[in-house]
Each structure stands twice: as structure tokens, then as C-alpha cells.
mmCIF file of C-alpha atoms in Angstrom:
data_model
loop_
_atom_site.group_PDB
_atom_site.id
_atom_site.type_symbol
_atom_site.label_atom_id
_atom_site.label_comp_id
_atom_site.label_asym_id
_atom_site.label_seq_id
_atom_site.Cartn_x
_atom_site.Cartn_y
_atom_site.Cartn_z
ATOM 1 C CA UNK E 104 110.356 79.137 110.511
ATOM 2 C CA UNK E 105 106.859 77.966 109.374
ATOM 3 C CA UNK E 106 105.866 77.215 113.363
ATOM 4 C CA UNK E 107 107.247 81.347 113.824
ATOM 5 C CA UNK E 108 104.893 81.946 111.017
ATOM 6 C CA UNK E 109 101.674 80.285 111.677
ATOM 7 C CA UNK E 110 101.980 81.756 115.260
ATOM 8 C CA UNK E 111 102.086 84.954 113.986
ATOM 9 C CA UNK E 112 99.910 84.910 111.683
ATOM 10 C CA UNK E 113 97.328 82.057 112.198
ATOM 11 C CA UNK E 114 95.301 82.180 109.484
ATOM 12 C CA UNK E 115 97.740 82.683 106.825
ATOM 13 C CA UNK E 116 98.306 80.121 104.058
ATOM 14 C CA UNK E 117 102.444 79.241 103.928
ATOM 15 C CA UNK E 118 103.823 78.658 100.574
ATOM 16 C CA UNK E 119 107.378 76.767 100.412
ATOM 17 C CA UNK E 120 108.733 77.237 96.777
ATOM 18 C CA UNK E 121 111.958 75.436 96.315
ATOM 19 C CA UNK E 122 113.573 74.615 92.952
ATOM 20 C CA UNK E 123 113.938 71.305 93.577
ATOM 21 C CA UNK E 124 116.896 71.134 95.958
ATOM 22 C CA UNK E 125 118.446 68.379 97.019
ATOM 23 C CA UNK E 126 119.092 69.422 100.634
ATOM 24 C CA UNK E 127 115.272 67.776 101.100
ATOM 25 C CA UNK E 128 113.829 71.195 102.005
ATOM 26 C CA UNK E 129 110.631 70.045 100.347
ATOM 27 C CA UNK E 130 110.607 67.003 102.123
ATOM 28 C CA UNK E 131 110.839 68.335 105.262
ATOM 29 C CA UNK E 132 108.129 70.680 104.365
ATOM 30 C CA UNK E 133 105.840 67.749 103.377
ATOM 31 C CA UNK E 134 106.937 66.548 106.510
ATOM 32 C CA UNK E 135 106.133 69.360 109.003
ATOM 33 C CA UNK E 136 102.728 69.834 107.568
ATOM 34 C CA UNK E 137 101.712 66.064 107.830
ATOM 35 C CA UNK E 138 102.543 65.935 111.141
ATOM 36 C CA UNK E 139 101.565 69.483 112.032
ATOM 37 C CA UNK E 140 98.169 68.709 110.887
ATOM 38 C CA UNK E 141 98.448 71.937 108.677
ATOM 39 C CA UNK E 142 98.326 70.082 105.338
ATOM 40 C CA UNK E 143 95.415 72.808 104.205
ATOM 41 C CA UNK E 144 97.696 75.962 105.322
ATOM 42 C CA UNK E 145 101.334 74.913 104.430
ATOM 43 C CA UNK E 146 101.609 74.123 100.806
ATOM 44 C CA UNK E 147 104.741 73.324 98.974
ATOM 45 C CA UNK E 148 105.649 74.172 95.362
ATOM 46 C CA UNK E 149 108.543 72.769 93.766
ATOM 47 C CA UNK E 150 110.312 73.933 90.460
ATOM 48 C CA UNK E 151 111.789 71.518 87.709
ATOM 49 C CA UNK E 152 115.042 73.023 85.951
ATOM 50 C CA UNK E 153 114.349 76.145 87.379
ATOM 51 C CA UNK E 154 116.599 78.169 89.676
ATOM 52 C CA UNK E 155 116.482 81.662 90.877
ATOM 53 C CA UNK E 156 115.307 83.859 94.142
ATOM 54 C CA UNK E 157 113.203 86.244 91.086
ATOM 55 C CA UNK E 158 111.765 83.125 89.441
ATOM 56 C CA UNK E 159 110.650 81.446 92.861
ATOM 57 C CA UNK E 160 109.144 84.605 94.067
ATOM 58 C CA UNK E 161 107.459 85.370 90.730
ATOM 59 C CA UNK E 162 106.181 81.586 91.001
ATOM 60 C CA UNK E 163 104.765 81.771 94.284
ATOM 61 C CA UNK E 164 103.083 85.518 93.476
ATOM 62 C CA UNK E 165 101.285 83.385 90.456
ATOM 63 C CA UNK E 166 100.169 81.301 93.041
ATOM 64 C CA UNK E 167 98.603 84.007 95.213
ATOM 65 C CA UNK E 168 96.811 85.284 92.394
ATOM 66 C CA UNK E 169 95.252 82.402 90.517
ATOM 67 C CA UNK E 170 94.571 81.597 94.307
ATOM 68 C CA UNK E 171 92.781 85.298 94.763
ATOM 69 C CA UNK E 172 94.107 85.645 97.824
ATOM 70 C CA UNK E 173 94.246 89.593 99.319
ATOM 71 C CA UNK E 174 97.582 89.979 100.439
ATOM 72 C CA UNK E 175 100.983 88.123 99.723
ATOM 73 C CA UNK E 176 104.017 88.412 102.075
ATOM 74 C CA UNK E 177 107.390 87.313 100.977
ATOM 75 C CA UNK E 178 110.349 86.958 102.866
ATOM 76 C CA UNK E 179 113.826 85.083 103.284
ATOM 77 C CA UNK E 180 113.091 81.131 104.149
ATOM 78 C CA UNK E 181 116.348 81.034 106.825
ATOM 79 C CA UNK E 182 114.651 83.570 109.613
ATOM 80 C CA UNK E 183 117.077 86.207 108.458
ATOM 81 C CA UNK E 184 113.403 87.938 108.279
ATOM 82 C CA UNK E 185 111.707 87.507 111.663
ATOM 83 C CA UNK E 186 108.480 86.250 111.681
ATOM 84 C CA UNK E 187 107.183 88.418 114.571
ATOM 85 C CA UNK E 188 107.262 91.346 111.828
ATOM 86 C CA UNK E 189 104.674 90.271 109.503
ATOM 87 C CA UNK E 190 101.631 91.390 111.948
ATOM 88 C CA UNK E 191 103.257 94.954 111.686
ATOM 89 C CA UNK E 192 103.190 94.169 107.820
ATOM 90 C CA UNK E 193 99.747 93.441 107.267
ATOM 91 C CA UNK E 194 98.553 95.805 109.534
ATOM 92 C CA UNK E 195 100.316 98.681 108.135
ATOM 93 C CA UNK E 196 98.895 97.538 104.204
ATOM 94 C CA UNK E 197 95.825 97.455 105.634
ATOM 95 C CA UNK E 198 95.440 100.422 107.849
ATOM 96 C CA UNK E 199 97.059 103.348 105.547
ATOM 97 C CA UNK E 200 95.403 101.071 102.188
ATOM 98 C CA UNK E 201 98.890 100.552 100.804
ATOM 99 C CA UNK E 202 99.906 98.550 97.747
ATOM 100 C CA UNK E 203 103.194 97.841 99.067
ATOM 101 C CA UNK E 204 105.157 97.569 102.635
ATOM 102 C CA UNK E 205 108.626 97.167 102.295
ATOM 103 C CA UNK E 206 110.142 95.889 105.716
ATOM 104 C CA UNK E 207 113.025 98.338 105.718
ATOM 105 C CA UNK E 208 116.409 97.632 107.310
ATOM 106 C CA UNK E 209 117.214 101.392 106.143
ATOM 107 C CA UNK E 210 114.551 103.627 107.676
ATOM 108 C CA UNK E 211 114.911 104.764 111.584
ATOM 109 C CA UNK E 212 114.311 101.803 113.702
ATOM 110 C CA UNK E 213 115.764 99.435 110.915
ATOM 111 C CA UNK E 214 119.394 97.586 111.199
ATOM 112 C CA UNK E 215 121.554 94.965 110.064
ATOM 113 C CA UNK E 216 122.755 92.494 112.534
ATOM 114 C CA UNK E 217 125.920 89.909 111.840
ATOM 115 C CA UNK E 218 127.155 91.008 108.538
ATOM 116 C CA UNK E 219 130.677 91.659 107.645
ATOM 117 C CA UNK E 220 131.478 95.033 106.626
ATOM 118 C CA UNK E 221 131.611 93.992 102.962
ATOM 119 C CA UNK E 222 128.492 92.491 102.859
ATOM 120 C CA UNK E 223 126.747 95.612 104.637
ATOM 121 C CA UNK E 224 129.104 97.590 101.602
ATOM 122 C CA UNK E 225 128.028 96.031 98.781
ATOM 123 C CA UNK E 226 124.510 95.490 99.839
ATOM 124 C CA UNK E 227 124.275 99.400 100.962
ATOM 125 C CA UNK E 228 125.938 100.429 97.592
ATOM 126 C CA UNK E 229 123.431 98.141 95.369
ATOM 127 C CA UNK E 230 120.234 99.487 97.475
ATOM 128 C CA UNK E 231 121.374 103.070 97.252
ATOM 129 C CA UNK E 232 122.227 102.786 93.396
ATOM 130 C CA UNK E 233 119.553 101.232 92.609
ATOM 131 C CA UNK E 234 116.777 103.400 94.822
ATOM 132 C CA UNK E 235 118.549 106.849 92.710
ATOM 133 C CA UNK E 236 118.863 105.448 89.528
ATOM 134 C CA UNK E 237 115.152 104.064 89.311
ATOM 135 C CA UNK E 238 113.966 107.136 91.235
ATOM 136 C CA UNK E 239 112.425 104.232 94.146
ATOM 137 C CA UNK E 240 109.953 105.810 96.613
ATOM 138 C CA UNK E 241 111.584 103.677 99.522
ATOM 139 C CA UNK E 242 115.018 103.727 101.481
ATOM 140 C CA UNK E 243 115.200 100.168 101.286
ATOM 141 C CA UNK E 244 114.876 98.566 97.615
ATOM 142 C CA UNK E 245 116.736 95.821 97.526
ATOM 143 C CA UNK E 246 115.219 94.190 100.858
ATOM 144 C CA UNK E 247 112.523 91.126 99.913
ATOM 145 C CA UNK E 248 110.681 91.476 103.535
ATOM 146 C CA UNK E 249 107.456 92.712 101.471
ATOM 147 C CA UNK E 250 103.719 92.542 101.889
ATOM 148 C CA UNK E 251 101.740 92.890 98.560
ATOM 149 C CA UNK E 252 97.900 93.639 97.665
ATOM 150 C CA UNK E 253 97.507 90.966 95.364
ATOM 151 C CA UNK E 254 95.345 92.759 93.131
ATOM 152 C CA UNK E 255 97.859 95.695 92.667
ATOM 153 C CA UNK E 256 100.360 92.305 91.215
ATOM 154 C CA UNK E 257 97.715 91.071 89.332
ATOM 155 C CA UNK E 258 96.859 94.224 87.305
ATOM 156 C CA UNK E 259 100.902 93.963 86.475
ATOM 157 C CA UNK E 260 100.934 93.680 82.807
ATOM 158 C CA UNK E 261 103.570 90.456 82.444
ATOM 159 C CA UNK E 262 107.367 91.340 81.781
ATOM 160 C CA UNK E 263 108.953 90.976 78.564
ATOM 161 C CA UNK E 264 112.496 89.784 80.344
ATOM 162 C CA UNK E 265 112.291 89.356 83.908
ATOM 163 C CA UNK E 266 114.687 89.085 86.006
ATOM 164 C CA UNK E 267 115.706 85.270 87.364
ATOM 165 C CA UNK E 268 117.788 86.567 90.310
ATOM 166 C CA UNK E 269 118.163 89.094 92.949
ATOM 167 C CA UNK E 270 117.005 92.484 90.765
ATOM 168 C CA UNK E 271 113.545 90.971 90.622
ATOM 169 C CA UNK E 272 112.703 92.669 94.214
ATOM 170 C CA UNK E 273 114.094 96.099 92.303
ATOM 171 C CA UNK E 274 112.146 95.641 88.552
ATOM 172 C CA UNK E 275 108.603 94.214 90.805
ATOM 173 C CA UNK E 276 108.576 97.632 92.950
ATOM 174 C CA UNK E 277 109.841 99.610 89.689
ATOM 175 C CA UNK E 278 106.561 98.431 88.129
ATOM 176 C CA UNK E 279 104.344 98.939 91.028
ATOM 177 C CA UNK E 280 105.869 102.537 91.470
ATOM 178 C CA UNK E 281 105.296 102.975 87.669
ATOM 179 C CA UNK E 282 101.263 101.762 87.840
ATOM 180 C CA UNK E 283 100.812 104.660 90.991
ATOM 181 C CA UNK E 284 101.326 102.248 93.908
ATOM 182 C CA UNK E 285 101.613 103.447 97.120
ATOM 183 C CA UNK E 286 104.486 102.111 98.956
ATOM 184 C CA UNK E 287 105.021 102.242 102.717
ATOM 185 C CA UNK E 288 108.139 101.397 105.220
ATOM 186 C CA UNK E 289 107.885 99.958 108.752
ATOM 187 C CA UNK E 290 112.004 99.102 110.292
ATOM 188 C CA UNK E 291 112.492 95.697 110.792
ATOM 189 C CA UNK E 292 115.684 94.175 112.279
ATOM 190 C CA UNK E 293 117.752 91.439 109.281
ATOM 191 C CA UNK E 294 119.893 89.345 111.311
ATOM 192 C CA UNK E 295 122.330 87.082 109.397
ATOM 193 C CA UNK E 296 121.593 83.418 108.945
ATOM 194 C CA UNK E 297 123.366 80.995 111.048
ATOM 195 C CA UNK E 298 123.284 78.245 108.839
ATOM 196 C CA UNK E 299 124.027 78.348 105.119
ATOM 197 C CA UNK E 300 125.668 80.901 102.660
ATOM 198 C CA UNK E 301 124.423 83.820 101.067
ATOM 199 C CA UNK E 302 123.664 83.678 96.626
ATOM 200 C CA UNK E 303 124.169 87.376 97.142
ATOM 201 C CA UNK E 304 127.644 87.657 95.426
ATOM 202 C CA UNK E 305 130.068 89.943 93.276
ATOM 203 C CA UNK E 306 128.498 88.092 90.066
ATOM 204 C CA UNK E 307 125.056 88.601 91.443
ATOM 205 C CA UNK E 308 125.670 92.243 92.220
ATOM 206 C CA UNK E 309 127.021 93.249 88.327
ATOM 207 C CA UNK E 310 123.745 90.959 87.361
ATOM 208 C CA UNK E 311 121.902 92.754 89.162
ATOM 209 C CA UNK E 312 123.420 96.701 88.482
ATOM 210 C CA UNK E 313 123.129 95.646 84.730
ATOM 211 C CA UNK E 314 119.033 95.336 85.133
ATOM 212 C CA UNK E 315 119.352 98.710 86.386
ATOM 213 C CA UNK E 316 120.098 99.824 83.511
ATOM 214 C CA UNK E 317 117.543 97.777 81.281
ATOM 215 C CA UNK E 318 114.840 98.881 83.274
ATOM 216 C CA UNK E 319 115.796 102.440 82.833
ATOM 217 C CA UNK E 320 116.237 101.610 79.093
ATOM 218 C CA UNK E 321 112.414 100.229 79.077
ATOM 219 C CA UNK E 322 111.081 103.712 80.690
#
């Protein structure tokens, strides 16, 4: 994943945030930049007795800011999100000025490749629930193949609860909607990982509907 990366985009910085696993993912993070000679532009960031996809992303978004960088990119660490997309991405923030492109697997020329027809079920049910309910300027709200102006994130006044799991990638473009960002689509392609499992679960979809409703509550 990080060699897809840095080919396709070669001057990015790559940030690896992992809550401390111990499947050595850092380690052979560490590793690949040591030897890759790319100890400046792959970084690693590990959290202590922390665990959550909305915590790590939050974390790393921190890290783009305090690092004033001008654009963060986020996206699924198992090349379920192909790296060949992020040029189309950037570009696309950077040519119509947007505050937000949401890689969308739910726009013309997006799809879903290798998931059972639950998963595509409860994933298409959450997304379109959640896109009505919080009135989401996007077809695809519950993807996290993003590209962010940093500056639109740091002007984010911080949440009073935010979300530790999967409705993070609903309540960060909720607030971005809410402080007049403009938000664009370009169709990518999510093809299902071929090693691993999925967090994405029954538990993790009620967690997730329930935010729904706080955020509406907080409006």
C-alpha cells in the first residue's frame, strides 16, 4: 500500500496511525521506511489504550494540522481504496477549490466489488439513512476515501462527544456541511480486502444509526 501511494503521489507525506496492534503493523511500517529510505515521508503514529477507526482518523487529522499541511487524504490501510485514485482526489479539491472530495462508490462510475449481498445491504441502508436524515450533500456518506483542505478541519470548532467508531466519517462531513463547505464526488471502484475482516458489524451499525440521531439532536 504505501509503495501504491508514494507512486502516486510522490511528494505526499504517509501517515500510518495504528492503535497499537499487535499484528506488528507499526513495525513493519518502521520497517518499510528504513529500508525504503523514506524515513522523512512515511511517518508512523501509534495510539496507547486507544481504539477506534473515528479516533485514529481524528488523530492523524491533528497531525495534518499542527503539521499545516494543505490537504489531508484518508483512506482504508488494506487497498480496499486504490491508490491510483488519490491523483483524481487532489486534483479535483484543487481544480473546482473544494473543501471536501468524497471518493464515491455511489455516484455513476462508482461500484462495489467482492461484497456479499449483506454487506452491500447494510452498508447501502446505513449510507442512505444517514445521507436523508442529516440532509448530506453527497451520495456516498459513509465512504472514508476523502481528501480534506486542512484549513476547512482546522477552523472545526472541537466536538463535545465525538464519535470513536465508524459515524465519525458521517458527524466530520455533518460539520463541514454545517460551516458552508463545498463538497465534491469523483466514482471510485471499493474492492473487498483479501486479507483480514471487516469492524463494520451489526453492533457497529446500531452505534453508528444512534449518532444519527445525536447529531440531529445537536442541530
Amino acid at each position: 500500500m504505501l509503495t501504491k501511494i508514494r507512486a502516486a503521489l510522490p511528494n505526499a507525506v504517509c501517515l500510518v496511525v495504528d492503535d497499537d496492534s499487535p499484528d506488528g503493523t507499526a513495525e513493519i511500517a518502521r520497517r518499510y521506511a528504513e529500508e525504503s529510505g523514506a524515513s522523512d515521508s512515511v511517518l508512523v503514529k501509534i495510539r496507547k489504550d486507544e481504539r477506534g477507526l473515528g479516533g485514529a482518523i481524528r488523530a492523524a487529522m491533528q497531525t495534518a494540522i499542527d503539521g499545516k499541511y494543505d490537504l489531508f487524504c484518508n483512506m482504508d490501510a488494506d487497498l480496499s481504496h486504490d491508490p491510483t485514485d488519490l491523483p483524481r482526489l487532489v486534483s479535483t479539491c484543487l481544480k473546482e477549490n473544494a473543501d471536501v472530495v468524497v471518493g464515491s462508490r455511489y455516484i455513476e462510475g462508482g461500484a462495489i466489488v467482492g461484497w456479499p449481498w449483506r454487506r452491500k445491504v447494510m452498508s447501502g441502508l446505513i449510507n442512505g439513512f444517514t445521507r436523508k436524515m442529516l440532509r448530506l450533500p453527497v451520495r456516498d456518506a459513509s465512504g472514508s476515501y476523502r481528501c480534506y483542505r486542512v484549513g476547512c478541519l482546522a477552523g472545526l470548532d472541537p466536538p463535545r462527544n465525538p464519535s470513536d467508531g465508524y459515524a465519525f466519517i458521517q458527524e466530520v462531513l455533518l460539520r463541514l456541511h454545517r460551516d458552508g463547505a463545498k463538497c465534491v464526488e469523483v466514482p471510485i471502484t471499493f474492492t473487498e480486502r483479501v486479507h483480514g475482516t471487516s469492524k463494520l458489524n451489526f453492533r457497529e451499525a446500531i452505534r453508528s444509526s444512534l449518532t444519527v440521531f445525536r447529531l440531529l439532536a445537536a442541530r
